[in-house]
Amino acid sequence: MPDSFTSTTSTSWGGNILGSIKSVFFGFILFVASVPLLFWNEGRAVRTSKGLTEGLGAVVSVPSDSVDAGKEGKLIHTSGAVKTDAPVVDDQLAVQATAVKLIRNVDMFQWKEHEKSESRKKIGGGTETVTTWEYKKEWANGRIDSSNFKHPEGHENPEAPPFETKTFVANKVTVGAFTMSSEQIGQLTNATSLPVDAAALEQLPADAKDRFKVSGGNFYAGDDPATPKVGDVRISFQVINPATVSLVGVQSGQTFVPYSTSTGTSILLVEEGNLTAQQMFKKAQDANTLLTWLIRGGGFFLMFIGIFMLFRPIVVFADVLPIFGTMLGAGIGLFAFLGAAILSFLTIALAWVFYRPMIGITMIVLAIGALYWLVSVGKKKKAARAAMVAAPVSV
């Protein structure tokens, strides 16, 4: 049975035109959705920034070796060594570790489908699309449902492994006299590998002990780890166990709850290592800035795709001669990029007028200037083309 399949389909010019007209509707939705997304993001960024600044002004650093009842309900910062009351135990495989979290990762060697499509324009406005499905054996978490493959025959995956990926958390995690809340523990994500050995193998349930062996610090079910076969299972473990953490939150008894700022921002910070309150809030501000730019990029991309789809029927009409359609598509793509950049900037500026007027007004002036320049360039090019057509031809 081959592991690669190719299918070629053709779409007529009329079919492409109909599809492009439908795309106008989706393009409009994307364009409209990008505007409130960009506007909301600026408000979120400003509220979060102001909230963090408010929190930094209110936070009080305290030692972790004792709980001061006078700080009850106050926003506090503390640092200290992390301790757990008992080892964390995998309830099925009996693997244990002195850690905040124990992570069991279960991978199975199985078939995975890779789909790739390439389209080519044809004279007359039609398109020819070549789609290739390739099937490769790879390690993957859990089970890939091979019944959804385009060509499942010969690429069937076995049933899911008897165990699944799972995270086990310590019952009680303390930092000095304080107890970390479950939300704070959830923010700890820096994991390191925990190899298993022959002694761990002996602790497995009888049915699992007969099936698995130890290979490369993992439990392995299969004949030869060097040449895995479909259905082989690999179980690895990781632990999250920072030596020291720094915490910021509202003191509530011996634990912490989020601090609500006047801007609606919720503050409950956790960082590995011994950090000052200033360092922790600086990290939080940096994370807010990064998230803001990521959402800005997402909003711009939605707007760019939306604008391009709005003008896609023009490209499809020109595809009667593919070279003209390609050139026109490149031009509309550039127009969509510049238009999305200017309109995104203008949307962000309008949001800043609402949240920070002086900066927002300056941004609007710059955006209008850029839009005026883009329109004027278009007019000049149009006038130049008209002049070339009207110029008399000398013999």
Coordinates of C-alpha atoms in Angstrom, one line a residue:
M1 CA 0.0 0.0 0.0
P2 CA 1.6 3.4 -1.0
D3 CA 2.1 6.1 1.6
S4 CA 1.6 9.0 -0.8
F5 CA -1.5 9.8 -2.9
T6 CA -2.1 12.6 -5.4
S7 CA -5.3 14.0 -6.7
T8 CA -5.8 16.6 -9.4
T9 CA -9.0 18.7 -9.6
S10 CA -10.0 21.5 -11.9
T11 CA -12.3 24.5 -11.3
S12 CA -13.7 26.5 -14.2
W13 CA -13.5 30.3 -14.5
G14 CA -17.2 30.5 -13.6
G15 CA -16.7 28.4 -10.5
N16 CA -13.8 30.6 -9.4
I17 CA -15.9 33.8 -10.0
L18 CA -18.7 32.3 -7.9
G19 CA -16.2 31.4 -5.2
S20 CA -14.6 34.8 -5.2
I21 CA -18.0 36.5 -4.8
K22 CA -18.7 34.3 -1.8
S23 CA -15.3 35.3 -0.4
V24 CA -16.4 38.9 -0.4
F25 CA -18.9 38.1 2.4
F26 CA -16.2 36.4 4.5
G27 CA -13.8 39.2 3.8
F28 CA -16.3 41.7 5.0
I29 CA -16.8 39.7 8.2
L30 CA -13.0 39.6 8.8
F31 CA -12.6 43.3 8.1
V32 CA -15.4 44.2 10.5
A33 CA -14.2 41.8 13.2
S34 CA -10.6 43.3 13.1
V35 CA -11.8 46.8 14.0
P36 CA -13.4 46.0 17.4
L37 CA -10.5 43.5 18.2
L38 CA -7.9 46.2 17.7
F39 CA -9.9 48.8 19.6
W40 CA -10.6 46.4 22.5
N41 CA -6.9 45.4 22.7
E42 CA -5.8 49.0 23.2
G43 CA -8.2 49.4 26.1
R44 CA -7.2 46.1 27.6
A45 CA -3.5 47.1 27.3
V46 CA -4.0 50.5 29.0
R47 CA -6.2 49.1 31.8
T48 CA -3.7 46.3 32.5
S49 CA -0.7 48.8 32.5
K50 CA -2.5 51.2 34.8
G51 CA -3.6 48.3 37.0
L52 CA 0.0 47.0 37.3
T53 CA 1.2 50.5 38.1
E54 CA -1.5 50.7 40.8
G55 CA -0.5 47.4 42.2
L56 CA 3.2 48.3 42.3
G57 CA 2.3 51.3 44.3
A58 CA 0.3 49.3 46.8
V59 CA 2.4 46.2 47.2
V60 CA 4.3 45.6 50.4
S61 CA 7.2 43.2 50.7
V62 CA 7.1 40.8 53.7
P63 CA 9.3 37.9 54.9
S64 CA 8.0 34.5 54.2
D65 CA 9.0 32.9 57.5
S66 CA 5.9 34.1 59.3
V67 CA 2.4 35.4 58.5
D68 CA 1.6 38.9 59.8
A69 CA -2.1 39.2 60.6
G70 CA -1.8 42.9 60.2
K71 CA -1.3 42.5 56.5
E72 CA -4.5 40.6 56.0
G73 CA -6.3 41.8 52.9
K74 CA -3.2 43.7 51.7
L75 CA -1.3 43.2 48.5
I76 CA 2.0 41.6 49.6
H77 CA 5.2 40.3 48.0
T78 CA 7.3 37.6 49.4
S79 CA 10.0 35.1 48.3
G80 CA 11.2 31.8 49.8
A81 CA 12.1 28.1 49.3
V82 CA 9.4 25.8 47.9
K83 CA 8.4 22.8 50.0
T84 CA 5.7 20.1 49.6
D85 CA 4.1 18.1 52.3
A86 CA 4.5 14.7 50.6
P87 CA 5.8 13.2 47.3
V88 CA 3.6 13.5 44.2
V89 CA 2.5 10.1 43.0
D90 CA 1.2 8.8 39.7
D91 CA -1.9 7.0 40.8
Q92 CA -1.6 4.4 38.0
L93 CA 2.1 3.8 37.4
A94 CA 3.3 4.4 41.0
V95 CA 6.0 6.8 39.9
Q96 CA 6.6 9.4 42.5
A97 CA 8.7 12.5 43.0
T98 CA 9.3 15.2 45.5
A99 CA 8.0 18.1 43.4
V100 CA 5.2 20.6 42.9
K101 CA 4.0 18.8 39.8
L102 CA 4.6 15.4 38.2
I103 CA 3.8 15.2 34.5
R104 CA 3.2 11.9 32.7
N105 CA 3.6 12.1 28.9
V106 CA 2.3 9.2 26.8
D107 CA 3.3 9.0 23.1
M108 CA 2.4 6.3 20.6
F109 CA 4.2 5.6 17.4
Q110 CA 1.5 5.9 14.7
W111 CA 0.5 7.0 11.3
K112 CA 0.1 10.8 10.7
E113 CA -1.5 12.4 7.7
H114 CA 0.2 15.4 5.9
E115 CA -1.8 17.2 3.3
K116 CA -0.4 19.7 0.8
S117 CA -2.2 21.5 -2.0
E118 CA -0.8 23.5 -4.9
S119 CA -2.9 25.4 -7.4
R120 CA -2.0 26.5 -10.9
K121 CA -3.9 29.0 -13.0
K122 CA -4.8 28.1 -16.5
I123 CA -5.5 30.2 -19.6
G124 CA -9.2 30.9 -19.6
G125 CA -9.5 31.7 -15.9
G126 CA -9.7 28.1 -14.6
T127 CA -7.5 26.6 -12.0
E128 CA -5.9 23.2 -11.5
T129 CA -5.2 22.0 -8.0
V130 CA -2.9 19.2 -7.1
T131 CA -3.4 17.8 -3.6
T132 CA -1.0 15.3 -2.1
W133 CA -1.6 13.2 1.0
E134 CA 1.5 11.7 2.6
Y135 CA 1.4 9.2 5.5
K136 CA 4.3 9.0 7.9
K137 CA 5.0 7.1 11.1
E138 CA 5.7 9.5 13.9
W139 CA 5.6 9.7 17.7
A140 CA 2.4 11.6 18.8
N141 CA 0.7 12.3 22.1
G142 CA -2.4 10.2 22.5
R143 CA -4.0 8.6 19.5
I144 CA -4.6 10.0 16.0
D145 CA -8.0 8.9 14.6
S146 CA -7.0 7.3 11.4
S147 CA -10.6 6.9 10.3
N148 CA -10.5 10.6 9.4
F149 CA -7.7 10.1 7.0
K150 CA -8.3 10.6 3.3
H151 CA -6.8 7.2 2.6
P152 CA -7.1 5.2 5.9
E153 CA -6.5 1.8 4.2
G154 CA -3.1 0.5 5.2
H155 CA -2.6 3.4 7.6
E156 CA -4.9 2.3 10.5
N157 CA -3.7 3.3 14.0
P158 CA -4.3 0.9 16.9
E159 CA -6.4 1.6 19.9
A160 CA -5.3 4.3 22.3
P161 CA -2.7 3.4 24.9
P162 CA -4.0 2.2 28.3
F163 CA -2.6 5.3 29.9
E164 CA -3.0 9.0 28.9
T165 CA -1.0 12.1 29.5
K166 CA -1.7 13.5 32.9
T167 CA -0.4 16.1 35.4
F168 CA -0.4 15.3 39.2
V169 CA -0.1 18.2 41.7
A170 CA 1.1 18.2 45.2
N171 CA -1.6 18.5 47.8
K172 CA 0.1 21.4 49.7
V173 CA 2.9 23.6 48.5
T174 CA 4.4 26.1 51.0
V175 CA 6.7 29.0 50.8
G176 CA 7.9 29.6 54.3
A177 CA 4.7 30.1 56.4
F178 CA 2.6 30.7 53.3
T179 CA 0.6 28.2 51.2
M180 CA 0.5 28.7 47.5
S181 CA -3.0 28.7 46.0
S182 CA -4.0 26.3 43.2
E183 CA -4.0 29.3 40.8
Q184 CA -0.5 30.2 41.7
I185 CA 0.7 26.6 41.3
G186 CA -0.9 26.6 37.9
Q187 CA 1.3 29.4 36.8
L188 CA 4.5 27.3 37.3
T189 CA 5.4 25.7 34.0
N190 CA 9.2 25.3 33.9
A191 CA 9.5 21.5 33.7
T192 CA 12.5 19.2 33.7
S193 CA 12.9 15.6 32.8
L194 CA 12.5 12.8 35.3
P195 CA 14.2 9.6 34.1
V196 CA 12.8 6.3 35.3
D197 CA 14.9 3.2 36.1
A198 CA 14.6 -0.5 36.8
A199 CA 13.4 0.2 40.3
A200 CA 10.5 2.3 39.0
L201 CA 9.7 -0.5 36.6
E202 CA 9.3 -2.9 39.5
Q203 CA 6.7 -0.6 41.0
L204 CA 4.4 -0.8 38.0
P205 CA 1.2 -2.8 38.1
A206 CA 1.6 -6.4 37.1
D207 CA 0.0 -6.1 33.7
A208 CA 2.1 -2.9 32.9
K209 CA 5.3 -4.5 34.2
D210 CA 5.0 -7.4 31.7
R211 CA 4.4 -5.0 28.8
F212 CA 6.9 -2.2 29.4
K213 CA 10.7 -2.0 29.7
V214 CA 13.0 0.8 30.6
S215 CA 14.8 2.6 27.6
G216 CA 16.5 5.9 27.7
G217 CA 14.9 6.9 31.0
N218 CA 11.4 6.1 29.7
F219 CA 9.0 3.2 29.9
Y220 CA 8.8 1.6 26.5
A221 CA 6.3 -0.9 25.2
G222 CA 7.5 -2.5 22.0
D223 CA 10.2 -4.8 20.6
D224 CA 13.1 -2.5 19.8
P225 CA 13.2 1.3 20.7
A226 CA 15.8 1.8 18.0
T227 CA 13.3 0.7 15.3
P228 CA 9.8 1.5 16.6
K229 CA 6.7 0.0 15.0
V230 CA 3.2 1.3 14.8
G231 CA 1.5 0.8 18.2
D232 CA 4.7 1.1 20.3
V233 CA 4.2 3.3 23.4
R234 CA 6.6 5.5 25.1
I235 CA 6.0 7.0 28.6
S236 CA 8.2 9.8 29.9
F237 CA 8.0 11.9 33.0
Q238 CA 8.7 15.5 33.9
V239 CA 8.7 17.4 37.2
I240 CA 8.1 21.1 38.1
N241 CA 10.0 21.8 41.2
P242 CA 11.5 25.3 41.6
A243 CA 13.8 25.8 44.5
T244 CA 12.6 29.3 45.2
V245 CA 9.6 31.3 44.0
S246 CA 8.5 34.9 44.4
L247 CA 4.8 35.7 45.0
V248 CA 2.6 38.7 44.7
G249 CA -1.1 38.6 45.8
V250 CA -3.6 39.6 48.5
Q251 CA -2.9 37.9 51.8
S252 CA -5.9 35.8 52.8
G253 CA -5.1 33.8 55.9
Q254 CA -2.0 31.8 55.0
T255 CA -2.5 31.8 51.3
F256 CA -3.2 34.3 48.4
V257 CA -6.1 35.6 46.3
P258 CA -6.0 37.9 43.3
Y259 CA -5.8 41.7 43.8
S260 CA -8.5 43.6 42.0
T261 CA -7.4 47.1 40.8
S262 CA -9.6 50.1 40.1
T263 CA -9.2 49.4 36.3
G264 CA -10.5 45.8 36.7
T265 CA -7.1 44.2 36.4
S266 CA -6.6 41.0 38.5
I267 CA -3.1 40.6 39.9
L268 CA -1.7 37.3 41.2
L269 CA 2.0 37.0 40.2
V270 CA 4.3 34.0 40.4
E271 CA 8.0 33.9 39.3
E272 CA 10.7 31.4 39.8
G273 CA 13.7 32.6 41.7
N274 CA 14.2 35.4 44.3
L275 CA 12.8 38.5 42.6
T276 CA 11.9 41.9 44.1
A277 CA 8.4 43.3 43.7
Q278 CA 9.7 45.8 41.2
Q279 CA 11.3 43.0 39.0
M280 CA 8.0 41.0 39.1
F281 CA 5.9 43.9 38.1
K282 CA 8.4 44.8 35.3
K283 CA 8.0 41.2 34.0
A284 CA 4.2 41.6 34.1
Q285 CA 4.4 44.9 32.2
D286 CA 6.7 43.3 29.6
A287 CA 4.2 40.4 29.2
N288 CA 1.4 42.9 28.7
T289 CA 3.4 44.7 26.0
L290 CA 4.1 41.4 24.2
L291 CA 0.5 40.3 24.3
T292 CA -0.6 43.7 23.0
W293 CA 1.7 43.5 20.0
L294 CA 0.6 39.9 19.3
I295 CA -3.1 40.9 19.2
R296 CA -2.2 44.0 17.1
G297 CA -0.5 41.7 14.6
G298 CA -3.5 39.4 14.6
G299 CA -5.9 42.3 14.1
F300 CA -3.8 43.6 11.2
F301 CA -3.7 40.2 9.6
L302 CA -7.5 39.8 9.8
M303 CA -7.9 43.2 8.2
F304 CA -5.3 42.5 5.5
I305 CA -7.0 39.2 4.5
G306 CA -10.4 40.8 4.7
I307 CA -9.5 43.7 2.4
F308 CA -7.8 41.3 -0.1
M309 CA -10.9 39.0 -0.2
L310 CA -13.1 42.0 -0.8
F311 CA -11.2 42.7 -4.0
R312 CA -10.6 39.1 -5.0
P313 CA -13.3 39.0 -7.7
I314 CA -11.3 41.6 -9.7
V315 CA -8.3 39.3 -9.6
V316 CA -10.4 36.3 -10.7
F317 CA -11.9 38.3 -13.7
A318 CA -8.3 39.1 -14.8
D319 CA -7.3 35.5 -14.5
V320 CA -8.6 34.8 -18.0
L321 CA -4.9 35.6 -18.8
P322 CA -3.0 34.2 -15.8
I323 CA -0.2 36.7 -16.0
F324 CA -2.6 39.6 -15.8
G325 CA -4.3 38.0 -12.8
T326 CA -1.1 37.4 -11.1
M327 CA 0.1 41.0 -11.6
L328 CA -3.2 42.4 -10.5
G329 CA -3.2 40.1 -7.5
A330 CA 0.2 41.3 -6.4
G331 CA -1.0 44.9 -6.8
I332 CA -4.1 44.3 -4.8
G333 CA -2.1 42.5 -2.2
L334 CA 0.2 45.5 -1.8
F335 CA -2.9 47.8 -1.6
A336 CA -4.5 45.5 1.0
F337 CA -1.2 45.5 3.0
L338 CA -0.8 49.2 3.0
G339 CA -4.5 49.8 3.6
A340 CA -4.6 47.4 6.5
A341 CA -1.5 49.0 8.0
I342 CA -3.0 52.5 7.8
L343 CA -6.5 51.5 8.9
S344 CA -5.1 49.4 11.8
F345 CA -3.0 52.4 12.8
L346 CA -6.0 54.7 12.6
T347 CA -8.2 52.2 14.6
I348 CA -5.5 52.0 17.3
A349 CA -5.2 55.8 17.3
L350 CA -9.0 56.2 17.8
A351 CA -8.8 53.8 20.7
W352 CA -6.0 55.9 22.2
V353 CA -8.0 59.1 21.8
F354 CA -10.5 57.4 24.0
Y355 CA -8.0 56.1 26.5
R356 CA -5.0 58.5 26.1
P357 CA -6.2 61.6 24.1
M358 CA -2.9 63.4 23.5
I359 CA -1.1 60.4 22.1
G360 CA -4.2 59.3 20.1
I361 CA -4.7 62.6 18.4
T362 CA -1.0 62.6 17.3
M363 CA -1.4 59.1 15.9
I364 CA -4.6 60.1 14.0
V365 CA -2.8 63.0 12.3
L366 CA 0.0 60.6 11.2
A367 CA -2.5 58.0 9.9
I368 CA -4.5 60.6 7.9
G369 CA -1.2 61.9 6.5
A370 CA -0.2 58.4 5.4
L371 CA -3.7 57.7 3.9
Y372 CA -3.5 61.0 2.0
W373 CA -0.1 60.0 0.6
L374 CA -1.4 56.6 -0.5
V375 CA -4.3 58.1 -2.3
S376 CA -2.2 60.8 -3.9
V377 CA 0.3 58.2 -5.2
G378 CA -2.6 56.3 -6.7
K379 CA -3.8 59.4 -8.5
K380 CA -0.4 60.2 -9.8
K381 CA 0.0 56.7 -11.3
K382 CA -3.4 56.9 -12.8
A383 CA -2.7 60.3 -14.4
A384 CA 0.7 59.0 -15.7
R385 CA -1.0 56.0 -17.4
A386 CA -3.6 58.3 -18.9
A387 CA -0.9 60.6 -20.2
M388 CA 0.8 57.7 -21.9
V389 CA -2.4 56.6 -23.6
A390 CA -3.2 60.1 -24.8
A391 CA 0.3 60.8 -26.1
P392 CA 0.4 61.1 -29.9
V393 CA 2.5 58.5 -31.7
S394 CA 5.1 60.0 -34.1
V395 CA 5.8 58.2 -37.4

